[in-house]
Amino acid sequence: MSKCSVLVIEDEKKIQAFMGKILKRQEYRVFYADTGTQGLEFIRSQCPDIILLDLGLPDMDGDDIIREVRSWSSIPIIVISARTAEREKVIALDLGADDYITKPFGTSELLARIRASLRHSNRLRTDESYYLRPYRHGDLILDFSKRLLTIGEKEIHLTPIEYKIVACLAQNSGKVITYSSILSNVWGPYADDDNKILRVNMANIRRKIETDPAQPKYIFTEVGVGYRMAEDEADISPKKR
Ligand code: CA
């Protein structure tokens, strides 16, 4: 996954420099834009592999960039957001952003977000068989072809709805999935947008798969936004595959 091009649209030089340093060390090719206008120009002419987007830019709203880019491209977009701005994150994700990262963030978090989004976009384009490979994290294995979830040697019995929720998260592992997108994925496009049914199911799933449901190892809550399943281990260190 090295040599991918990353465009950082961010007006704070300090954050630009911090990201640049981390990304170059991983052999990403890094480009910067200080304004939305510069960013859009670069995207149209150079088509980077992934975009890191600050929502608060001097000349325009980050949301406008997401809207514009999504009208013609599915380039992964990761939003850089402030800690308490849940509503802002949900709006950006609903507009088509792939994920978000919250300031202040660390190296491993930044790299994990990029990895998950790139992987997901590559998969959509090229690898239809991907979903047949089991998901694995720690002792948990989800075999999509057998619809079988095991932890260690133990088979975990999920209801059909619970299975759909876990499968949806595992197929997008490492990426945040909003409540509304899980609801429409599992219950269909006309699903009620009431999260309660999802929370009830998630509580049951956690009781079945987590040793301590209050300290989950496999499925994390992104408060006010959705859920994120731990990255597939084969994707973190491909050599184990
Ligand atoms: Ca800013």
JSON list of C-alpha atoms and ligand atoms in Angstrom, two decimals:
[
{"chain": "A", "resi": 1, "resn": "MET", "atom": "CA", "xyz": [0.00, 0.00, 0.00]},
{"chain": "A", "resi": 2, "resn": "SER", "atom": "CA", "xyz": [3.02, 2.27, -0.08]},
{"chain": "A", "resi": 3, "resn": "LYS", "atom": "CA", "xyz": [3.50, 5.00, -2.68]},
{"chain": "A", "resi": 4, "resn": "CYS", "atom": "CA", "xyz": [-0.17, 5.92, -2.50]},
{"chain": "A", "resi": 5, "resn": "SER", "atom": "CA", "xyz": [-0.75, 9.64, -2.89]},
{"chain": "A", "resi": 6, "resn": "VAL", "atom": "CA", "xyz": [-2.36, 11.50, -0.03]},
{"chain": "A", "resi": 7, "resn": "LEU", "atom": "CA", "xyz": [-3.76, 15.02, -0.28]},
{"chain": "A", "resi": 8, "resn": "VAL", "atom": "CA", "xyz": [-3.91, 16.89, 3.03]},
{"chain": "A", "resi": 9, "resn": "ILE", "atom": "CA", "xyz": [-6.39, 19.79, 2.87]},
{"chain": "A", "resi": 10, "resn": "GLU", "atom": "CA", "xyz": [-5.67, 21.67, 6.09]},
{"chain": "A", "resi": 11, "resn": "ASP", "atom": "CA", "xyz": [-4.95, 25.32, 6.84]},
{"chain": "A", "resi": 12, "resn": "GLU", "atom": "CA", "xyz": [-2.97, 24.71, 10.03]},
{"chain": "A", "resi": 13, "resn": "LYS", "atom": "CA", "xyz": [0.67, 24.34, 9.05]},
{"chain": "A", "resi": 14, "resn": "LYS", "atom": "CA", "xyz": [1.50, 22.53, 12.26]},
{"chain": "A", "resi": 15, "resn": "ILE", "atom": "CA", "xyz": [-1.00, 19.78, 11.58]},
{"chain": "A", "resi": 16, "resn": "GLN", "atom": "CA", "xyz": [0.12, 19.60, 7.95]},
{"chain": "A", "resi": 17, "resn": "ALA", "atom": "CA", "xyz": [3.71, 19.12, 9.05]},
{"chain": "A", "resi": 18, "resn": "PHE", "atom": "CA", "xyz": [2.78, 16.50, 11.66]},
{"chain": "A", "resi": 19, "resn": "MET", "atom": "CA", "xyz": [0.79, 14.45, 9.16]},
{"chain": "A", "resi": 20, "resn": "GLY", "atom": "CA", "xyz": [3.40, 14.88, 6.46]},
{"chain": "A", "resi": 21, "resn": "LYS", "atom": "CA", "xyz": [6.11, 13.49, 8.68]},
{"chain": "A", "resi": 22, "resn": "ILE", "atom": "CA", "xyz": [4.11, 10.41, 9.63]},
{"chain": "A", "resi": 23, "resn": "LEU", "atom": "CA", "xyz": [2.92, 9.70, 6.11]},
{"chain": "A", "resi": 24, "resn": "LYS", "atom": "CA", "xyz": [6.28, 10.14, 4.39]},
{"chain": "A", "resi": 25, "resn": "ARG", "atom": "CA", "xyz": [7.82, 7.69, 6.82]},
{"chain": "A", "resi": 26, "resn": "GLN", "atom": "CA", "xyz": [5.32, 5.14, 5.50]},
{"chain": "A", "resi": 27, "resn": "GLU", "atom": "CA", "xyz": [6.29, 6.04, 1.94]},
{"chain": "A", "resi": 28, "resn": "TYR", "atom": "CA", "xyz": [3.06, 7.76, 1.09]},
{"chain": "A", "resi": 29, "resn": "ARG", "atom": "CA", "xyz": [3.45, 10.60, -1.41]},
{"chain": "A", "resi": 30, "resn": "VAL", "atom": "CA", "xyz": [2.07, 13.63, 0.40]},
{"chain": "A", "resi": 31, "resn": "PHE", "atom": "CA", "xyz": [0.59, 16.81, -1.09]},
{"chain": "A", "resi": 32, "resn": "TYR", "atom": "CA", "xyz": [-0.86, 19.80, 0.73]},
{"chain": "A", "resi": 33, "resn": "ALA", "atom": "CA", "xyz": [-3.56, 22.36, 0.12]},
{"chain": "A", "resi": 34, "resn": "ASP", "atom": "CA", "xyz": [-4.12, 25.30, 2.50]},
{"chain": "A", "resi": 35, "resn": "THR", "atom": "CA", "xyz": [-7.53, 26.19, 1.13]},
{"chain": "A", "resi": 36, "resn": "GLY", "atom": "CA", "xyz": [-10.57, 24.44, -0.27]},
{"chain": "A", "resi": 37, "resn": "THR", "atom": "CA", "xyz": [-10.06, 26.00, -3.69]},
{"chain": "A", "resi": 38, "resn": "GLN", "atom": "CA", "xyz": [-6.50, 24.69, -3.91]},
{"chain": "A", "resi": 39, "resn": "GLY", "atom": "CA", "xyz": [-7.69, 21.32, -2.69]},
{"chain": "A", "resi": 40, "resn": "LEU", "atom": "CA", "xyz": [-10.43, 20.95, -5.29]},
{"chain": "A", "resi": 41, "resn": "GLU", "atom": "CA", "xyz": [-8.07, 22.05, -8.05]},
{"chain": "A", "resi": 42, "resn": "PHE", "atom": "CA", "xyz": [-5.55, 19.41, -7.01]},
{"chain": "A", "resi": 43, "resn": "ILE", "atom": "CA", "xyz": [-8.20, 16.69, -6.75]},
{"chain": "A", "resi": 44, "resn": "ARG", "atom": "CA", "xyz": [-9.53, 17.45, -10.23]},
{"chain": "A", "resi": 45, "resn": "SER", "atom": "CA", "xyz": [-6.11, 17.53, -11.85]},
{"chain": "A", "resi": 46, "resn": "GLN", "atom": "CA", "xyz": [-4.18, 14.87, -9.90]},
{"chain": "A", "resi": 47, "resn": "CYS", "atom": "CA", "xyz": [-6.82, 12.50, -8.53]},
{"chain": "A", "resi": 48, "resn": "PRO", "atom": "CA", "xyz": [-5.03, 11.50, -5.31]},
{"chain": "A", "resi": 49, "resn": "ASP", "atom": "CA", "xyz": [-5.60, 8.04, -3.79]},
{"chain": "A", "resi": 50, "resn": "ILE", "atom": "CA", "xyz": [-6.96, 9.48, -0.56]},
{"chain": "A", "resi": 51, "resn": "ILE", "atom": "CA", "xyz": [-7.94, 12.87, 0.88]},
{"chain": "A", "resi": 52, "resn": "LEU", "atom": "CA", "xyz": [-7.51, 14.05, 4.47]},
{"chain": "A", "resi": 53, "resn": "LEU", "atom": "CA", "xyz": [-9.88, 16.96, 4.90]},
{"chain": "A", "resi": 54, "resn": "ASP", "atom": "CA", "xyz": [-10.13, 19.58, 7.62]},
{"chain": "A", "resi": 55, "resn": "LEU", "atom": "CA", "xyz": [-13.73, 20.77, 7.85]},
{"chain": "A", "resi": 56, "resn": "GLY", "atom": "CA", "xyz": [-12.87, 24.32, 8.93]},
{"chain": "A", "resi": 57, "resn": "LEU", "atom": "CA", "xyz": [-11.10, 25.93, 5.98]},
{"chain": "A", "resi": 58, "resn": "PRO", "atom": "CA", "xyz": [-10.58, 29.65, 5.41]},
{"chain": "A", "resi": 59, "resn": "ASP", "atom": "CA", "xyz": [-12.42, 29.88, 2.09]},
{"chain": "A", "resi": 60, "resn": "MET", "atom": "CA", "xyz": [-15.11, 27.21, 2.25]},
{"chain": "A", "resi": 61, "resn": "ASP", "atom": "CA", "xyz": [-16.79, 24.55, 4.29]},
{"chain": "A", "resi": 62, "resn": "GLY", "atom": "CA", "xyz": [-15.24, 21.07, 4.15]},
{"chain": "A", "resi": 63, "resn": "ASP", "atom": "CA", "xyz": [-18.75, 19.70, 3.54]},
{"chain": "A", "resi": 64, "resn": "ASP", "atom": "CA", "xyz": [-18.87, 21.54, 0.21]},
{"chain": "A", "resi": 65, "resn": "ILE", "atom": "CA", "xyz": [-15.71, 19.73, -0.84]},
{"chain": "A", "resi": 66, "resn": "ILE", "atom": "CA", "xyz": [-17.18, 16.34, 0.07]},
{"chain": "A", "resi": 67, "resn": "ARG", "atom": "CA", "xyz": [-20.35, 17.15, -1.89]},
{"chain": "A", "resi": 68, "resn": "GLU", "atom": "CA", "xyz": [-18.39, 18.34, -4.91]},
{"chain": "A", "resi": 69, "resn": "VAL", "atom": "CA", "xyz": [-15.96, 15.38, -4.96]},
{"chain": "A", "resi": 70, "resn": "ARG", "atom": "CA", "xyz": [-18.74, 12.83, -4.43]},
{"chain": "A", "resi": 71, "resn": "SER", "atom": "CA", "xyz": [-20.60, 14.16, -7.45]},
{"chain": "A", "resi": 72, "resn": "TRP", "atom": "CA", "xyz": [-17.95, 12.56, -9.65]},
{"chain": "A", "resi": 73, "resn": "SER", "atom": "CA", "xyz": [-15.57, 10.39, -7.61]},
{"chain": "A", "resi": 74, "resn": "SER", "atom": "CA", "xyz": [-15.40, 7.82, -4.83]},
{"chain": "A", "resi": 75, "resn": "ILE", "atom": "CA", "xyz": [-11.86, 8.76, -3.73]},
{"chain": "A", "resi": 76, "resn": "PRO", "atom": "CA", "xyz": [-11.71, 7.97, 0.01]},
{"chain": "A", "resi": 77, "resn": "ILE", "atom": "CA", "xyz": [-12.12, 11.08, 2.18]},
{"chain": "A", "resi": 78, "resn": "ILE", "atom": "CA", "xyz": [-11.18, 11.13, 5.85]},
{"chain": "A", "resi": 79, "resn": "VAL", "atom": "CA", "xyz": [-12.43, 14.14, 7.74]},
{"chain": "A", "resi": 80, "resn": "ILE", "atom": "CA", "xyz": [-10.27, 15.79, 10.39]},
{"chain": "A", "resi": 81, "resn": "SER", "atom": "CA", "xyz": [-12.61, 16.92, 13.11]},
{"chain": "A", "resi": 82, "resn": "ALA", "atom": "CA", "xyz": [-12.76, 18.46, 16.57]},
{"chain": "A", "resi": 83, "resn": "ARG", "atom": "CA", "xyz": [-13.39, 16.15, 19.49]},
{"chain": "A", "resi": 84, "resn": "THR", "atom": "CA", "xyz": [-16.87, 17.21, 20.50]},
{"chain": "A", "resi": 85, "resn": "ALA", "atom": "CA", "xyz": [-18.37, 17.69, 17.05]},
{"chain": "A", "resi": 86, "resn": "GLU", "atom": "CA", "xyz": [-20.46, 14.49, 16.71]},
{"chain": "A", "resi": 87, "resn": "ARG", "atom": "CA", "xyz": [-23.13, 16.16, 14.63]},
{"chain": "A", "resi": 88, "resn": "GLU", "atom": "CA", "xyz": [-20.49, 17.52, 12.26]},
{"chain": "A", "resi": 89, "resn": "LYS", "atom": "CA", "xyz": [-19.00, 14.04, 11.85]},
{"chain": "A", "resi": 90, "resn": "VAL", "atom": "CA", "xyz": [-22.35, 12.43, 11.10]},
{"chain": "A", "resi": 91, "resn": "ILE", "atom": "CA", "xyz": [-23.17, 15.07, 8.49]},
{"chain": "A", "resi": 92, "resn": "ALA", "atom": "CA", "xyz": [-19.78, 14.59, 6.81]},
{"chain": "A", "resi": 93, "resn": "LEU", "atom": "CA", "xyz": [-20.19, 10.80, 6.80]},
{"chain": "A", "resi": 94, "resn": "ASP", "atom": "CA", "xyz": [-23.72, 11.05, 5.42]},
{"chain": "A", "resi": 95, "resn": "LEU", "atom": "CA", "xyz": [-22.43, 13.30, 2.65]},
{"chain": "A", "resi": 96, "resn": "GLY", "atom": "CA", "xyz": [-20.04, 10.52, 1.67]},
{"chain": "A", "resi": 97, "resn": "ALA", "atom": "CA", "xyz": [-16.89, 10.91, 3.78]},
{"chain": "A", "resi": 98, "resn": "ASP", "atom": "CA", "xyz": [-15.41, 7.48, 4.54]},
{"chain": "A", "resi": 99, "resn": "ASP", "atom": "CA", "xyz": [-14.27, 8.08, 8.07]},
{"chain": "A", "resi": 100, "resn": "TYR", "atom": "CA", "xyz": [-13.06, 10.76, 10.45]},
{"chain": "A", "resi": 101, "resn": "ILE", "atom": "CA", "xyz": [-10.16, 11.34, 12.75]},
{"chain": "A", "resi": 102, "resn": "THR", "atom": "CA", "xyz": [-10.44, 13.46, 15.84]},
{"chain": "A", "resi": 103, "resn": "LYS", "atom": "CA", "xyz": [-7.91, 16.15, 16.85]},
{"chain": "A", "resi": 104, "resn": "PRO", "atom": "CA", "xyz": [-5.59, 15.62, 18.62]},
{"chain": "A", "resi": 105, "resn": "PHE", "atom": "CA", "xyz": [-4.76, 12.22, 17.09]},
{"chain": "A", "resi": 106, "resn": "GLY", "atom": "CA", "xyz": [-1.76, 9.95, 17.24]},
{"chain": "A", "resi": 107, "resn": "THR", "atom": "CA", "xyz": [0.36, 8.25, 14.59]},
{"chain": "A", "resi": 108, "resn": "SER", "atom": "CA", "xyz": [-1.17, 4.79, 14.79]},
{"chain": "A", "resi": 109, "resn": "GLU", "atom": "CA", "xyz": [-4.69, 6.16, 14.70]},
{"chain": "A", "resi": 110, "resn": "LEU", "atom": "CA", "xyz": [-3.98, 8.21, 11.58]},
{"chain": "A", "resi": 111, "resn": "LEU", "atom": "CA", "xyz": [-2.34, 5.29, 9.79]},
{"chain": "A", "resi": 112, "resn": "ALA", "atom": "CA", "xyz": [-5.09, 2.87, 10.77]},
{"chain": "A", "resi": 113, "resn": "ARG", "atom": "CA", "xyz": [-7.79, 5.19, 9.40]},
{"chain": "A", "resi": 114, "resn": "ILE", "atom": "CA", "xyz": [-5.94, 5.62, 6.11]},
{"chain": "A", "resi": 115, "resn": "ARG", "atom": "CA", "xyz": [-5.26, 1.90, 5.81]},
{"chain": "A", "resi": 116, "resn": "ALA", "atom": "CA", "xyz": [-8.90, 0.96, 6.41]},
{"chain": "A", "resi": 117, "resn": "SER", "atom": "CA", "xyz": [-10.28, 3.52, 3.96]},
{"chain": "A", "resi": 118, "resn": "LEU", "atom": "CA", "xyz": [-7.81, 2.67, 1.19]},
{"chain": "A", "resi": 119, "resn": "ARG", "atom": "CA", "xyz": [-8.42, -1.01, 1.68]},
{"chain": "A", "resi": 120, "resn": "HIS", "atom": "CA", "xyz": [-12.14, -0.53, 1.50]},
{"chain": "A", "resi": 121, "resn": "SER", "atom": "CA", "xyz": [-11.99, 1.53, -1.68]},
{"chain": "A", "resi": 122, "resn": "ASN", "atom": "CA", "xyz": [-9.60, -0.92, -3.38]},
{"chain": "A", "resi": 123, "resn": "ARG", "atom": "CA", "xyz": [-11.86, -3.74, -2.47]},
{"chain": "A", "resi": 124, "resn": "LEU", "atom": "CA", "xyz": [-14.92, -2.08, -3.94]},
{"chain": "A", "resi": 125, "resn": "ARG", "atom": "CA", "xyz": [-13.07, -1.64, -7.21]},
{"chain": "A", "resi": 126, "resn": "THR", "atom": "CA", "xyz": [-11.18, -4.88, -7.59]},
{"chain": "A", "resi": 127, "resn": "ASP", "atom": "CA", "xyz": [-11.67, -7.64, -5.13]},
{"chain": "A", "resi": 128, "resn": "GLU", "atom": "CA", "xyz": [-15.10, -9.20, -5.21]},
{"chain": "A", "resi": 129, "resn": "SER", "atom": "CA", "xyz": [-13.88, -12.40, -3.63]},
{"chain": "A", "resi": 130, "resn": "TYR", "atom": "CA", "xyz": [-12.60, -10.50, -0.63]},
{"chain": "A", "resi": 131, "resn": "TYR", "atom": "CA", "xyz": [-15.71, -10.96, 1.41]},
{"chain": "A", "resi": 132, "resn": "LEU", "atom": "CA", "xyz": [-15.25, -14.70, 1.31]},
{"chain": "A", "resi": 133, "resn": "ARG", "atom": "CA", "xyz": [-12.06, -14.50, 3.31]},
{"chain": "A", "resi": 134, "resn": "PRO", "atom": "CA", "xyz": [-12.89, -14.86, 7.02]},
{"chain": "A", "resi": 135, "resn": "TYR", "atom": "CA", "xyz": [-12.51, -11.85, 9.27]},
{"chain": "A", "resi": 136, "resn": "ARG", "atom": "CA", "xyz": [-10.19, -12.41, 12.19]},
{"chain": "A", "resi": 137, "resn": "HIS", "atom": "CA", "xyz": [-9.27, -10.36, 15.24]},
{"chain": "A", "resi": 138, "resn": "GLY", "atom": "CA", "xyz": [-7.72, -12.02, 18.27]},
{"chain": "A", "resi": 139, "resn": "ASP", "atom": "CA", "xyz": [-9.71, -15.18, 18.99]},
{"chain": "A", "resi": 140, "resn": "LEU", "atom": "CA", "xyz": [-12.72, -14.03, 17.01]},
{"chain": "A", "resi": 141, "resn": "ILE", "atom": "CA", "xyz": [-13.22, -15.44, 13.52]},
{"chain": "A", "resi": 142, "resn": "LEU", "atom": "CA", "xyz": [-16.19, -14.65, 11.31]},
{"chain": "A", "resi": 143, "resn": "ASP", "atom": "CA", "xyz": [-16.51, -16.97, 8.34]},
{"chain": "A", "resi": 144, "resn": "PHE", "atom": "CA", "xyz": [-18.81, -15.21, 5.86]},
{"chain": "A", "resi": 145, "resn": "SER", "atom": "CA", "xyz": [-19.29, -18.22, 3.59]},
{"chain": "A", "resi": 146, "resn": "LYS", "atom": "CA", "xyz": [-20.42, -20.41, 6.48]},
{"chain": "A", "resi": 147, "resn": "ARG", "atom": "CA", "xyz": [-22.08, -17.53, 8.37]},
{"chain": "A", "resi": 148, "resn": "LEU", "atom": "CA", "xyz": [-20.22, -18.84, 11.37]},
{"chain": "A", "resi": 149, "resn": "LEU", "atom": "CA", "xyz": [-18.81, -16.82, 14.26]},
{"chain": "A", "resi": 150, "resn": "THR", "atom": "CA", "xyz": [-16.34, -18.50, 16.58]},
{"chain": "A", "resi": 151, "resn": "ILE", "atom": "CA", "xyz": [-14.32, -17.26, 19.53]},
{"chain": "A", "resi": 152, "resn": "GLY", "atom": "CA", "xyz": [-11.49, -19.65, 20.25]},
{"chain": "A", "resi": 153, "resn": "GLU", "atom": "CA", "xyz": [-13.05, -23.07, 19.85]},
{"chain": "A", "resi": 154, "resn": "LYS", "atom": "CA", "xyz": [-16.49, -21.86, 20.80]},
{"chain": "A", "resi": 155, "resn": "GLU", "atom": "CA", "xyz": [-19.24, -21.32, 18.26]},
{"chain": "A", "resi": 156, "resn": "ILE", "atom": "CA", "xyz": [-21.31, -18.21, 19.01]},
{"chain": "A", "resi": 157, "resn": "HIS", "atom": "CA", "xyz": [-24.99, -18.35, 18.13]},
{"chain": "A", "resi": 158, "resn": "LEU", "atom": "CA", "xyz": [-26.27, -15.12, 16.66]},
{"chain": "A", "resi": 159, "resn": "THR", "atom": "CA", "xyz": [-29.79, -14.32, 15.54]},
{"chain": "A", "resi": 160, "resn": "PRO", "atom": "CA", "xyz": [-30.06, -13.49, 11.81]},
{"chain": "A", "resi": 161, "resn": "ILE", "atom": "CA", "xyz": [-30.25, -9.75, 12.62]},
{"chain": "A", "resi": 162, "resn": "GLU", "atom": "CA", "xyz": [-27.26, -9.94, 14.95]},
{"chain": "A", "resi": 163, "resn": "TYR", "atom": "CA", "xyz": [-25.29, -11.78, 12.28]},
{"chain": "A", "resi": 164, "resn": "LYS", "atom": "CA", "xyz": [-26.09, -9.11, 9.69]},
{"chain": "A", "resi": 165, "resn": "ILE", "atom": "CA", "xyz": [-24.93, -6.36, 12.04]},
{"chain": "A", "resi": 166, "resn": "VAL", "atom": "CA", "xyz": [-21.64, -8.09, 12.85]},
{"chain": "A", "resi": 167, "resn": "ALA", "atom": "CA", "xyz": [-21.04, -9.01, 9.19]},
{"chain": "A", "resi": 168, "resn": "CYS", "atom": "CA", "xyz": [-21.67, -5.43, 8.08]},
{"chain": "A", "resi": 169, "resn": "LEU", "atom": "CA", "xyz": [-19.16, -4.13, 10.62]},
{"chain": "A", "resi": 170, "resn": "ALA", "atom": "CA", "xyz": [-16.59, -6.86, 9.89]},
{"chain": "A", "resi": 171, "resn": "GLN", "atom": "CA", "xyz": [-16.74, -6.22, 6.15]},
{"chain": "A", "resi": 172, "resn": "ASN", "atom": "CA", "xyz": [-15.94, -2.59, 6.91]},
{"chain": "A", "resi": 173, "resn": "SER", "atom": "CA", "xyz": [-13.53, -3.35, 9.73]},
{"chain": "A", "resi": 174, "resn": "GLY", "atom": "CA", "xyz": [-11.41, -0.45, 10.93]},
{"chain": "A", "resi": 175, "resn": "LYS", "atom": "CA", "xyz": [-13.92, 2.04, 9.52]},
{"chain": "A", "resi": 176, "resn": "VAL", "atom": "CA", "xyz": [-16.67, 3.81, 11.42]},
{"chain": "A", "resi": 177, "resn": "ILE", "atom": "CA", "xyz": [-20.17, 2.86, 10.26]},
{"chain": "A", "resi": 178, "resn": "THR", "atom": "CA", "xyz": [-22.93, 5.29, 11.16]},
{"chain": "A", "resi": 179, "resn": "TYR", "atom": "CA", "xyz": [-26.10, 4.17, 12.93]},
{"chain": "A", "resi": 180, "resn": "SER", "atom": "CA", "xyz": [-28.19, 5.12, 9.91]},
{"chain": "A", "resi": 181, "resn": "SER", "atom": "CA", "xyz": [-26.01, 3.19, 7.51]},
{"chain": "A", "resi": 182, "resn": "ILE", "atom": "CA", "xyz": [-26.14, 0.03, 9.68]},
{"chain": "A", "resi": 183, "resn": "LEU", "atom": "CA", "xyz": [-29.91, 0.41, 10.00]},
{"chain": "A", "resi": 184, "resn": "SER", "atom": "CA", "xyz": [-30.43, 0.64, 6.24]},
{"chain": "A", "resi": 185, "resn": "ASN", "atom": "CA", "xyz": [-27.91, -2.12, 5.60]},
{"chain": "A", "resi": 186, "resn": "VAL", "atom": "CA", "xyz": [-29.56, -4.55, 8.00]},
{"chain": "A", "resi": 187, "resn": "TRP", "atom": "CA", "xyz": [-33.23, -3.57, 7.95]},
{"chain": "A", "resi": 188, "resn": "GLY", "atom": "CA", "xyz": [-33.39, -2.18, 4.41]},
{"chain": "A", "resi": 189, "resn": "PRO", "atom": "CA", "xyz": [-33.61, 1.30, 2.91]},
{"chain": "A", "resi": 190, "resn": "TYR", "atom": "CA", "xyz": [-36.94, 2.10, 4.55]},
{"chain": "A", "resi": 191, "resn": "ALA", "atom": "CA", "xyz": [-35.70, 1.29, 8.02]},
{"chain": "A", "resi": 192, "resn": "ASP", "atom": "CA", "xyz": [-36.88, 3.43, 10.87]},
{"chain": "A", "resi": 193, "resn": "ASP", "atom": "CA", "xyz": [-34.06, 5.77, 11.86]},
{"chain": "A", "resi": 194, "resn": "ASP", "atom": "CA", "xyz": [-34.63, 4.99, 15.52]},
{"chain": "A", "resi": 195, "resn": "ASN", "atom": "CA", "xyz": [-31.34, 3.71, 16.94]},
{"chain": "A", "resi": 196, "resn": "LYS", "atom": "CA", "xyz": [-32.97, 1.93, 19.83]},
{"chain": "A", "resi": 197, "resn": "ILE", "atom": "CA", "xyz": [-33.44, -1.40, 18.07]},
{"chain": "A", "resi": 198, "resn": "LEU", "atom": "CA", "xyz": [-29.79, -1.25, 17.02]},
{"chain": "A", "resi": 199, "resn": "ARG", "atom": "CA", "xyz": [-28.59, -0.51, 20.55]},
{"chain": "A", "resi": 200, "resn": "VAL", "atom": "CA", "xyz": [-30.64, -3.41, 21.93]},
{"chain": "A", "resi": 201, "resn": "ASN", "atom": "CA", "xyz": [-29.16, -5.79, 19.35]},
{"chain": "A", "resi": 202, "resn": "MET", "atom": "CA", "xyz": [-25.66, -4.46, 19.99]},
{"chain": "A", "resi": 203, "resn": "ALA", "atom": "CA", "xyz": [-26.05, -5.05, 23.73]},
{"chain": "A", "resi": 204, "resn": "ASN", "atom": "CA", "xyz": [-27.00, -8.67, 22.98]},
{"chain": "A", "resi": 205, "resn": "ILE", "atom": "CA", "xyz": [-24.11, -9.11, 20.55]},
{"chain": "A", "resi": 206, "resn": "ARG", "atom": "CA", "xyz": [-21.65, -7.75, 23.10]},
{"chain": "A", "resi": 207, "resn": "ARG", "atom": "CA", "xyz": [-22.99, -10.05, 25.77]},
{"chain": "A", "resi": 208, "resn": "LYS", "atom": "CA", "xyz": [-22.25, -12.95, 23.44]},
{"chain": "A", "resi": 209, "resn": "ILE", "atom": "CA", "xyz": [-18.82, -11.94, 22.14]},
{"chain": "A", "resi": 210, "resn": "GLU", "atom": "CA", "xyz": [-17.14, -9.63, 24.65]},
{"chain": "A", "resi": 211, "resn": "THR", "atom": "CA", "xyz": [-15.62, -10.86, 27.91]},
{"chain": "A", "resi": 212, "resn": "ASP", "atom": "CA", "xyz": [-16.46, -7.47, 29.43]},
{"chain": "A", "resi": 213, "resn": "PRO", "atom": "CA", "xyz": [-19.19, -5.71, 27.40]},
{"chain": "A", "resi": 214, "resn": "ALA", "atom": "CA", "xyz": [-18.28, -2.42, 29.11]},
{"chain": "A", "resi": 215, "resn": "GLN", "atom": "CA", "xyz": [-14.69, -2.71, 27.81]},
{"chain": "A", "resi": 216, "resn": "PRO", "atom": "CA", "xyz": [-15.23, -4.09, 24.31]},
{"chain": "A", "resi": 217, "resn": "LYS", "atom": "CA", "xyz": [-12.34, -5.67, 22.39]},
{"chain": "A", "resi": 218, "resn": "TYR", "atom": "CA", "xyz": [-14.08, -6.26, 19.08]},
{"chain": "A", "resi": 219, "resn": "ILE", "atom": "CA", "xyz": [-16.78, -3.67, 18.46]},
{"chain": "A", "resi": 220, "resn": "PHE", "atom": "CA", "xyz": [-16.29, -0.10, 19.67]},
{"chain": "A", "resi": 221, "resn": "THR", "atom": "CA", "xyz": [-18.88, 2.60, 20.15]},
{"chain": "A", "resi": 222, "resn": "GLU", "atom": "CA", "xyz": [-18.20, 5.93, 18.46]},
{"chain": "A", "resi": 223, "resn": "VAL", "atom": "CA", "xyz": [-20.38, 8.10, 20.66]},
{"chain": "A", "resi": 224, "resn": "GLY", "atom": "CA", "xyz": [-23.16, 9.87, 18.76]},
{"chain": "A", "resi": 225, "resn": "VAL", "atom": "CA", "xyz": [-21.91, 8.50, 15.43]},
{"chain": "A", "resi": 226, "resn": "GLY", "atom": "CA", "xyz": [-21.96, 4.71, 15.14]},
{"chain": "A", "resi": 227, "resn": "TYR", "atom": "CA", "xyz": [-19.78, 1.63, 15.62]},
{"chain": "A", "resi": 228, "resn": "ARG", "atom": "CA", "xyz": [-16.33, 0.56, 14.52]},
{"chain": "A", "resi": 229, "resn": "MET", "atom": "CA", "xyz": [-15.09, -3.04, 14.45]},
{"chain": "A", "resi": 230, "resn": "ALA", "atom": "CA", "xyz": [-11.43, -3.73, 15.24]},
{"chain": "A", "resi": 231, "resn": "GLU", "atom": "CA", "xyz": [-9.27, -4.02, 12.13]},
{"chain": "A", "resi": 232, "resn": "ASP", "atom": "CA", "xyz": [-8.97, -7.42, 10.51]},
{"chain": "A", "resi": 233, "resn": "GLU", "atom": "CA", "xyz": [-5.57, -8.75, 11.60]},
{"chain": "A", "resi": 234, "resn": "ALA", "atom": "CA", "xyz": [-4.73, -9.97, 8.13]},
{"chain": "A", "resi": 235, "resn": "ASP", "atom": "CA", "xyz": [-4.97, -6.34, 7.02]},
{"chain": "A", "resi": 236, "resn": "ILE", "atom": "CA", "xyz": [-2.71, -5.00, 9.74]},
{"chain": "A", "resi": 237, "resn": "SER", "atom": "CA", "xyz": [0.08, -7.46, 9.01]},
{"chain": "A", "resi": 238, "resn": "PRO", "atom": "CA", "xyz": [-0.51, -9.04, 5.60]},
{"chain": "A", "resi": 239, "resn": "LYS", "atom": "CA", "xyz": [2.30, -11.58, 6.13]},
{"chain": "A", "resi": 240, "resn": "LYS", "atom": "CA", "xyz": [0.11, -13.53, 8.52]},
{"chain": "A", "resi": 241, "resn": "ARG", "atom": "CA", "xyz": [-2.36, -14.24, 5.71]},
{"chain": "B", "resi": 1, "resn": "CA", "atom": "CA", "xyz": [-8.89, 24.62, 10.10]}
]
